[in-house]
mmCIF file with all atom_site columns, C-alpha atoms in Angstrom:
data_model
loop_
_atom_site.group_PDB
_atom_site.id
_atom_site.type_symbol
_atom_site.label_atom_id
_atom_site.label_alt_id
_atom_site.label_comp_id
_atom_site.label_asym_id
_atom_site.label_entity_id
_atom_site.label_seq_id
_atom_site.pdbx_PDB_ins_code
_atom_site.Cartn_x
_atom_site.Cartn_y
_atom_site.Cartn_z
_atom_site.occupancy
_atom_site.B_iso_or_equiv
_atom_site.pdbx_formal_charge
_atom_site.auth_seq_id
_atom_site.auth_comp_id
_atom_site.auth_asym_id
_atom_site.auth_atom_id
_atom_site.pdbx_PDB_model_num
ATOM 1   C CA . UNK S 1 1   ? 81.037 79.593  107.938 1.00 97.00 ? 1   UNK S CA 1
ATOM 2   C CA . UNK S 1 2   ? 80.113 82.200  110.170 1.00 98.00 ? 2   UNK S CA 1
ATOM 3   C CA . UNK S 1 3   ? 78.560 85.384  109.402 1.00 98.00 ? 3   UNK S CA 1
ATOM 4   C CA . UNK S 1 4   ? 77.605 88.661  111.229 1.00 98.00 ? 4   UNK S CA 1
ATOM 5   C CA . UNK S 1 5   ? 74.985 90.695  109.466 1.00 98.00 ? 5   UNK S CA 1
ATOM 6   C CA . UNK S 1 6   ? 74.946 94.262  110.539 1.00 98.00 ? 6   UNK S CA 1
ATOM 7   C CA . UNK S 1 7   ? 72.425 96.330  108.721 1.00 98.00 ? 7   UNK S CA 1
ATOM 8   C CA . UNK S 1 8   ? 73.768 99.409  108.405 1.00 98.00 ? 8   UNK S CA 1
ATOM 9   C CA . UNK S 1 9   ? 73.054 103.240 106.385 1.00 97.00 ? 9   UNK S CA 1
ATOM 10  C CA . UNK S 1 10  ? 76.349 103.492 105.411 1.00 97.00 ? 10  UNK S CA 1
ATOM 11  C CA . UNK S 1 11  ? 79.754 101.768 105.616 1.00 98.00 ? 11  UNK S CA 1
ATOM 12  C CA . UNK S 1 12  ? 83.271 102.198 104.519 1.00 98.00 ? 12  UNK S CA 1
ATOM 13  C CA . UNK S 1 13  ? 86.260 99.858  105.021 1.00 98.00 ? 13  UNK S CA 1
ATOM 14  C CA . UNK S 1 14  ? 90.030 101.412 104.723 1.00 97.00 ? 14  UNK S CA 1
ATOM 15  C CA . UNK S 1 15  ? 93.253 100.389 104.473 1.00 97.00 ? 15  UNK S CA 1
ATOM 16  C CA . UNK S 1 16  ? 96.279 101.997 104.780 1.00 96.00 ? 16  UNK S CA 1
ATOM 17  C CA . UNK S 1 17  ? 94.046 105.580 105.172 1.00 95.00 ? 17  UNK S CA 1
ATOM 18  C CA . UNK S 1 18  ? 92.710 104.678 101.607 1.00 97.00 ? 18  UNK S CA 1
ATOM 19  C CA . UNK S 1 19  ? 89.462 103.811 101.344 1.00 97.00 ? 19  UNK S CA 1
ATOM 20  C CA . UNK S 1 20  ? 88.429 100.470 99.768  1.00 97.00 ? 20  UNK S CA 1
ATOM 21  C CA . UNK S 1 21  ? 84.962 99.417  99.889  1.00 97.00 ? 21  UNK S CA 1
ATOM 22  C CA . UNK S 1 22  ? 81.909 101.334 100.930 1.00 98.00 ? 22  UNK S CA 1
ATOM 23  C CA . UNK S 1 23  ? 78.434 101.519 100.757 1.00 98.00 ? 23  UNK S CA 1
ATOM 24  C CA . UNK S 1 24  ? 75.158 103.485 100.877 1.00 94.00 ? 24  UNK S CA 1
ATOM 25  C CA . UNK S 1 25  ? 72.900 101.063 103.082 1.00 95.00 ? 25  UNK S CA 1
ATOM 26  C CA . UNK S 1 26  ? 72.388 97.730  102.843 1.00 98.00 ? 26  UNK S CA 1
ATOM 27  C CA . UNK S 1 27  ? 74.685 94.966  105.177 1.00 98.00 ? 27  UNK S CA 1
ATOM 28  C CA . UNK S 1 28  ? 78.063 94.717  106.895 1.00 98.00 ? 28  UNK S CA 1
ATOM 29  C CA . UNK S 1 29  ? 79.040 91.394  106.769 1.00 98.00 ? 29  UNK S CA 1
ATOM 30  C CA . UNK S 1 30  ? 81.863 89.894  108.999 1.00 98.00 ? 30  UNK S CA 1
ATOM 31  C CA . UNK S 1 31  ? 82.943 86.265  107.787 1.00 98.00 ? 31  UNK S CA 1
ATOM 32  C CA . UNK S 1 32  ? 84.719 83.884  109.532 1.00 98.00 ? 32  UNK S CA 1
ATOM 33  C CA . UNK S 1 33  ? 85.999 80.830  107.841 1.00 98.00 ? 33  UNK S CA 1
ATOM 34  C CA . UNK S 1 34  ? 86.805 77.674  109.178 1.00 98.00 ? 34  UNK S CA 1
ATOM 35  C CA . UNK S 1 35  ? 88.474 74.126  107.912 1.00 97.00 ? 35  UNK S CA 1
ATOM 36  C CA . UNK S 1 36  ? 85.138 72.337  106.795 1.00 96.00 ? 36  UNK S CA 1
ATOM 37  C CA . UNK S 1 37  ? 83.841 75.273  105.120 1.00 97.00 ? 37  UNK S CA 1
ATOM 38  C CA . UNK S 1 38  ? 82.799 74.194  101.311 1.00 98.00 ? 38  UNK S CA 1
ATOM 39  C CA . UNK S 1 39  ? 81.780 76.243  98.351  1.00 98.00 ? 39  UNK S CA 1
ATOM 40  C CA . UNK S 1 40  ? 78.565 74.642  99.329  1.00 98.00 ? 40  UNK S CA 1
ATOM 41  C CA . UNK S 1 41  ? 78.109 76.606  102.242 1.00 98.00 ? 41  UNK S CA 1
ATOM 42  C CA . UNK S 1 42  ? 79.060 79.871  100.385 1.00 98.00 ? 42  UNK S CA 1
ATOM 43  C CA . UNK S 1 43  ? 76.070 79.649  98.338  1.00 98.00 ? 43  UNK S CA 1
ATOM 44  C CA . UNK S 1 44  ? 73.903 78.329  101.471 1.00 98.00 ? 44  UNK S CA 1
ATOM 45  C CA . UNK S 1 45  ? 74.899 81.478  102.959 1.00 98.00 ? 45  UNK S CA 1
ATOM 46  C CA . UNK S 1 46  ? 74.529 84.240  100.021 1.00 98.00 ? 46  UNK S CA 1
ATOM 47  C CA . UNK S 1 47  ? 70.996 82.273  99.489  1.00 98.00 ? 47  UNK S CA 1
ATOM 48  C CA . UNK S 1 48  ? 70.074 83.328  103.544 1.00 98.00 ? 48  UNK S CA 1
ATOM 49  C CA . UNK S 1 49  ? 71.796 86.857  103.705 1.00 98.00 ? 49  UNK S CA 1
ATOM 50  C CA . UNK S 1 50  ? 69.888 87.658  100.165 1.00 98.00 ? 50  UNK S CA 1
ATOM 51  C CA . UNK S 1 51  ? 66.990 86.526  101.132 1.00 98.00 ? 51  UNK S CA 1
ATOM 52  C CA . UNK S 1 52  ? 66.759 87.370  105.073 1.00 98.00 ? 52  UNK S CA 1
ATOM 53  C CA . UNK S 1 53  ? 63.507 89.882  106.085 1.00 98.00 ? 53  UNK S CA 1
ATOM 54  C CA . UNK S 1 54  ? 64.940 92.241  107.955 1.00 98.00 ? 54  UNK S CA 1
ATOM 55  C CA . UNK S 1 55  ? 63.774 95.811  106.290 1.00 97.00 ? 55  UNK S CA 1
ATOM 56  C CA . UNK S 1 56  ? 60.824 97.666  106.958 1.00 96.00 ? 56  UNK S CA 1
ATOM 57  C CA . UNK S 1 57  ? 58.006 97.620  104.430 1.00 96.00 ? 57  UNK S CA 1
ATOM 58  C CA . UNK S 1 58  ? 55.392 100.284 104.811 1.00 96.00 ? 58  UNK S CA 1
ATOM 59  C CA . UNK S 1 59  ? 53.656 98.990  107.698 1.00 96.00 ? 59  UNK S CA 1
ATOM 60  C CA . UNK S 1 60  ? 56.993 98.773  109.929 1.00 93.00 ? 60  UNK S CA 1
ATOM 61  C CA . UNK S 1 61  ? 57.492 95.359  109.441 1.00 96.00 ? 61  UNK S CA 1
ATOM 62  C CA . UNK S 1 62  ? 60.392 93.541  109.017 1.00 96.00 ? 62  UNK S CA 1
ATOM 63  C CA . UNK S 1 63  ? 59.437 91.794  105.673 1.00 97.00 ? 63  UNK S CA 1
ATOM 64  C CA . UNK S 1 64  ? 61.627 92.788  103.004 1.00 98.00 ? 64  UNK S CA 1
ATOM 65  C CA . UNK S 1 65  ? 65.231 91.411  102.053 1.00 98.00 ? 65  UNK S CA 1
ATOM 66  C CA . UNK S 1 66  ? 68.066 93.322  100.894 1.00 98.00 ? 66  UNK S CA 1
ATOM 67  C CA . UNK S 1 67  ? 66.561 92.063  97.364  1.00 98.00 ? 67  UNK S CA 1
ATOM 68  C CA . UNK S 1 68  ? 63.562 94.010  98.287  1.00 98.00 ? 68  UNK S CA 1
ATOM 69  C CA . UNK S 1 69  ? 65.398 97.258  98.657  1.00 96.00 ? 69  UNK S CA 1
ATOM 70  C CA . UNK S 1 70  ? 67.577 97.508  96.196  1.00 97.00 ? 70  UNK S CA 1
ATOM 71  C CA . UNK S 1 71  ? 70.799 97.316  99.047  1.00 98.00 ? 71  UNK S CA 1
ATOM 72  C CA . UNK S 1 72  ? 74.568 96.778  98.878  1.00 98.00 ? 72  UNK S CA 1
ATOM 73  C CA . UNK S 1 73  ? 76.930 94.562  100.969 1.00 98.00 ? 73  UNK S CA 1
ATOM 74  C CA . UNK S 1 74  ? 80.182 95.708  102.696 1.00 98.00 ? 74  UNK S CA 1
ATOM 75  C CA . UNK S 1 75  ? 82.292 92.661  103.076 1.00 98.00 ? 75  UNK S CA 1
ATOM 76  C CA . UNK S 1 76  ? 84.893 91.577  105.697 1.00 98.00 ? 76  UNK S CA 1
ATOM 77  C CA . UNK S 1 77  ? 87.150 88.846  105.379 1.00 97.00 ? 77  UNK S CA 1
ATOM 78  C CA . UNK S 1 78  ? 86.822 87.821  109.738 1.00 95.00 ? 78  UNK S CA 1
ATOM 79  C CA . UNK S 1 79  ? 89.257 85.152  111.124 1.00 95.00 ? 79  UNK S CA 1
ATOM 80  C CA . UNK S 1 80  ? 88.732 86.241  114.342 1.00 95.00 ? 80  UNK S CA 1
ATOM 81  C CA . UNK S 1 81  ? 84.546 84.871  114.387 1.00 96.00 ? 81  UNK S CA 1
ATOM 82  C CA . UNK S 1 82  ? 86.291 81.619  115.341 1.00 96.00 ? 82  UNK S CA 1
ATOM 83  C CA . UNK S 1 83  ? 88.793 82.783  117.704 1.00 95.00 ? 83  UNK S CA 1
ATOM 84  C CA . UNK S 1 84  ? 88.243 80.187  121.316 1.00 96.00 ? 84  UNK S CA 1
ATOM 85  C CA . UNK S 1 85  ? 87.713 82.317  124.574 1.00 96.00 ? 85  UNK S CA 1
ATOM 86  C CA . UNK S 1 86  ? 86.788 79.657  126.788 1.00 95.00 ? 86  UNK S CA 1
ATOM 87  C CA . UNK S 1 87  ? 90.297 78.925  128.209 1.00 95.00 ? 87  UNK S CA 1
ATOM 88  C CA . UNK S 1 88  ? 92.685 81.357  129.023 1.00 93.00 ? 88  UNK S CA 1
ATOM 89  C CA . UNK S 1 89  ? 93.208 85.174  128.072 1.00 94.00 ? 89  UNK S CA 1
ATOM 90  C CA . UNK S 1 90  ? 94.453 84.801  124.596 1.00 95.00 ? 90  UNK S CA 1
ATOM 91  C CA . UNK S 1 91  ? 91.593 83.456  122.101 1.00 96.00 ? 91  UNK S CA 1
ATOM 92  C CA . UNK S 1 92  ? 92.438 80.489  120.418 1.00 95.00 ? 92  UNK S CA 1
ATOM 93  C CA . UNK S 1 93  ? 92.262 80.937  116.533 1.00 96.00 ? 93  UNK S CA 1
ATOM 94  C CA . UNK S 1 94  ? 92.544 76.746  115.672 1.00 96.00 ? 94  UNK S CA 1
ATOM 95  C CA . UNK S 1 95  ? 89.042 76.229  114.231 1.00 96.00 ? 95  UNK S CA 1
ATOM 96  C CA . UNK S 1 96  ? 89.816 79.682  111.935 1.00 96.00 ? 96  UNK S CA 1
ATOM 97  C CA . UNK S 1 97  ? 90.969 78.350  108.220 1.00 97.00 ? 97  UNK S CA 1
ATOM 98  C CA . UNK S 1 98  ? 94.734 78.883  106.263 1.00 97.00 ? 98  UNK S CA 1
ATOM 99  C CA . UNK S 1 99  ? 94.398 82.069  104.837 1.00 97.00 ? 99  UNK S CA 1
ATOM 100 C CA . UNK S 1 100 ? 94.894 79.701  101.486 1.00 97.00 ? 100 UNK S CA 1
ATOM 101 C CA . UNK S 1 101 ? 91.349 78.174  101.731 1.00 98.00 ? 101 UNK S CA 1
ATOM 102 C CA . UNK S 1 102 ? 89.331 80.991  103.348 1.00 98.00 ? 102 UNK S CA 1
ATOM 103 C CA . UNK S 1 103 ? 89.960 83.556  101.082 1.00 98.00 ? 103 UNK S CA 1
ATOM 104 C CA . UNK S 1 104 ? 88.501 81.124  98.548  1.00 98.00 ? 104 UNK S CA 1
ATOM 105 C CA . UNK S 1 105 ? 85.424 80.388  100.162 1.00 98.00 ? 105 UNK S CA 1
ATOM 106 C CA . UNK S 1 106 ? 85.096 84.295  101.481 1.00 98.00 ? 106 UNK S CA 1
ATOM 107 C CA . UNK S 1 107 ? 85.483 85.204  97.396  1.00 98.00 ? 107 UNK S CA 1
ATOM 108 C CA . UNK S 1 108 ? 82.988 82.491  96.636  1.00 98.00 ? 108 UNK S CA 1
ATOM 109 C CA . UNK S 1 109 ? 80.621 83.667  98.871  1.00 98.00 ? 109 UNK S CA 1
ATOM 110 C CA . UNK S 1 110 ? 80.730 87.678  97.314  1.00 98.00 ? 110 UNK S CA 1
ATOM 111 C CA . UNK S 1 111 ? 80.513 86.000  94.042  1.00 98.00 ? 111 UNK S CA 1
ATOM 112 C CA . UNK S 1 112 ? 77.351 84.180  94.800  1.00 98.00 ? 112 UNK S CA 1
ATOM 113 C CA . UNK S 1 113 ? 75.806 87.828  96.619  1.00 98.00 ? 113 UNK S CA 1
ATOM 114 C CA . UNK S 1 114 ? 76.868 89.385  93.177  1.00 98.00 ? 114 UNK S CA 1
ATOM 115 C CA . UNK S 1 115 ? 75.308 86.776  90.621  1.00 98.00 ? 115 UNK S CA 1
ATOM 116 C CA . UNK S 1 116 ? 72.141 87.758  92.931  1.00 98.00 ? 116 UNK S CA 1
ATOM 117 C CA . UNK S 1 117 ? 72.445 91.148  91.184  1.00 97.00 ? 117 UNK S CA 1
ATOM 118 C CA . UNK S 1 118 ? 74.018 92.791  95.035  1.00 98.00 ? 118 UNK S CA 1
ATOM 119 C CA . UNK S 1 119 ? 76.524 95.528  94.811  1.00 98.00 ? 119 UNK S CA 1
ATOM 120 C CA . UNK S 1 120 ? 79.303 93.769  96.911  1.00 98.00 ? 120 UNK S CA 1
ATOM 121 C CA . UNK S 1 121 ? 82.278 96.048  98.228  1.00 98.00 ? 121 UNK S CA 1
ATOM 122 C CA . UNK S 1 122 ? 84.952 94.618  99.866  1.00 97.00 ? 122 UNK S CA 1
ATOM 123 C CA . UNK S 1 123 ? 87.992 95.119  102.044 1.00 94.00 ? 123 UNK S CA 1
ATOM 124 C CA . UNK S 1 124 ? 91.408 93.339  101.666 1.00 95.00 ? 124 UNK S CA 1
ATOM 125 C CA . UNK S 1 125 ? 91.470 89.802  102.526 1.00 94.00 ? 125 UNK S CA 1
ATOM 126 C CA . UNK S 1 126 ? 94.350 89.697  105.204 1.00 91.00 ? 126 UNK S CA 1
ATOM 127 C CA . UNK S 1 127 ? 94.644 93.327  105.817 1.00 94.00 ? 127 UNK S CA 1
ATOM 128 C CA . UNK S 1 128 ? 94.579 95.284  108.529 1.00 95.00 ? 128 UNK S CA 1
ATOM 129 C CA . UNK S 1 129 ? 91.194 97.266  108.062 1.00 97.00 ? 129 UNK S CA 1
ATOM 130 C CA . UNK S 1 130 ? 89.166 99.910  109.916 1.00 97.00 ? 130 UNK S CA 1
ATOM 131 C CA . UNK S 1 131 ? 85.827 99.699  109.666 1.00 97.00 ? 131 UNK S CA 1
ATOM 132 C CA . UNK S 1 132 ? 83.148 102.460 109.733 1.00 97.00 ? 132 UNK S CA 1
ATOM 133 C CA . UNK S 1 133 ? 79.352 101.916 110.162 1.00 96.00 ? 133 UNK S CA 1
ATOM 134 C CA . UNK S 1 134 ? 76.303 103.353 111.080 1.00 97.00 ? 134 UNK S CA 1
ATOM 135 C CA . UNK S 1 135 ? 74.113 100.780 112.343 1.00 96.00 ? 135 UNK S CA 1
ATOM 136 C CA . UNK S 1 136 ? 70.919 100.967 111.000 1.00 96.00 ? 136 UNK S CA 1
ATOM 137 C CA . UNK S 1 137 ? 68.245 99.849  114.013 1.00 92.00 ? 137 UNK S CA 1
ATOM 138 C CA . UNK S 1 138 ? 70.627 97.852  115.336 1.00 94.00 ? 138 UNK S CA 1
ATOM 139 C CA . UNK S 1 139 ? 69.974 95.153  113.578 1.00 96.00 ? 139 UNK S CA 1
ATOM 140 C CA . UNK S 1 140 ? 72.715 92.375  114.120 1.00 97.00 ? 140 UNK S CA 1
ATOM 141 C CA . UNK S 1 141 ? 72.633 88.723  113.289 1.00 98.00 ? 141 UNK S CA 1
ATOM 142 C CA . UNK S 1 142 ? 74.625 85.880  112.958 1.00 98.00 ? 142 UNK S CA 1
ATOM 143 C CA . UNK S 1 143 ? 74.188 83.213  110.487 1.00 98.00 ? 143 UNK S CA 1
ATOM 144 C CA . UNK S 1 144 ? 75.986 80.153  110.051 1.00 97.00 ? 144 UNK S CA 1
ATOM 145 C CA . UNK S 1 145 ? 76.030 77.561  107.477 1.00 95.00 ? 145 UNK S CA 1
ATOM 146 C CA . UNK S 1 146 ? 76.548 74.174  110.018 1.00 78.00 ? 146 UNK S CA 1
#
């Protein structure tokens, strides 16, 4: 699995002109799913984003996890993390999962974020979505389970 982890001080994802997830502040996370990807590394993954230091405590240190502060996660379903830009013009989406086995390891992975007590919005799985975001630093990572 792939992850990006955007902090972010607000978020909203829409489909159709309807909005369907948002957030207050807290994460943006884009996940990409590929073949190998296991349950397993759903709850590797929800273990790091819950736990990553990457708020400020009082001192202006990065220390504190979205745990810490009480944040929520907007959640993207991301096919194109594993898209292949090294040949040609046109990415190559072969190491991105069937839609049939990534949305079950993307739902496994908001289900382990929300047994950690995280507010987890999401988007449609499959849709096309517009996301909105205010980054909050920017603070971007990416995490990945292999």
């Amino acid at each position: 699995m792939r992850v990006v982890v955007q902090r972010s001080k607000e978020a909203s994802v829409t489909v159709d002109g309807e909005t369907v997830g948002s957030i207050a502040n807290g994460f943006v996370l884009l996940v990409g799913v590929t073949h190998e990807d296991t349950f397993e590394d759903a709850q590797f993954l929800a273990e790091k984003i819950a736990n990553l230091r990457v708020f400020e405590d009082d001192s202006g240190k990065m220390n504190l996890s979205i745990l810490d502060k009480g944040g929520e996660i907007l959640s993207v379903s991301q096919f194109t993390l594993y898209g292949d830009c090294r040949k040609g013009r046109r990415p190559n989406f072969m190491d991105a999962a069937r839609p049939e086995h990534a949305v079950k390891i993307y739902d496994a992975l908001n289900a382990c974020l929300g047994d950690k007590g995280i507010k987890v919005a999401t988007g449609i799985f499959g849709a096309m979505m517009d996301v909105q975001l205010i980054n909050d630093g920017p603070v971007t990572l990416i995490v990945e389970s292999k």
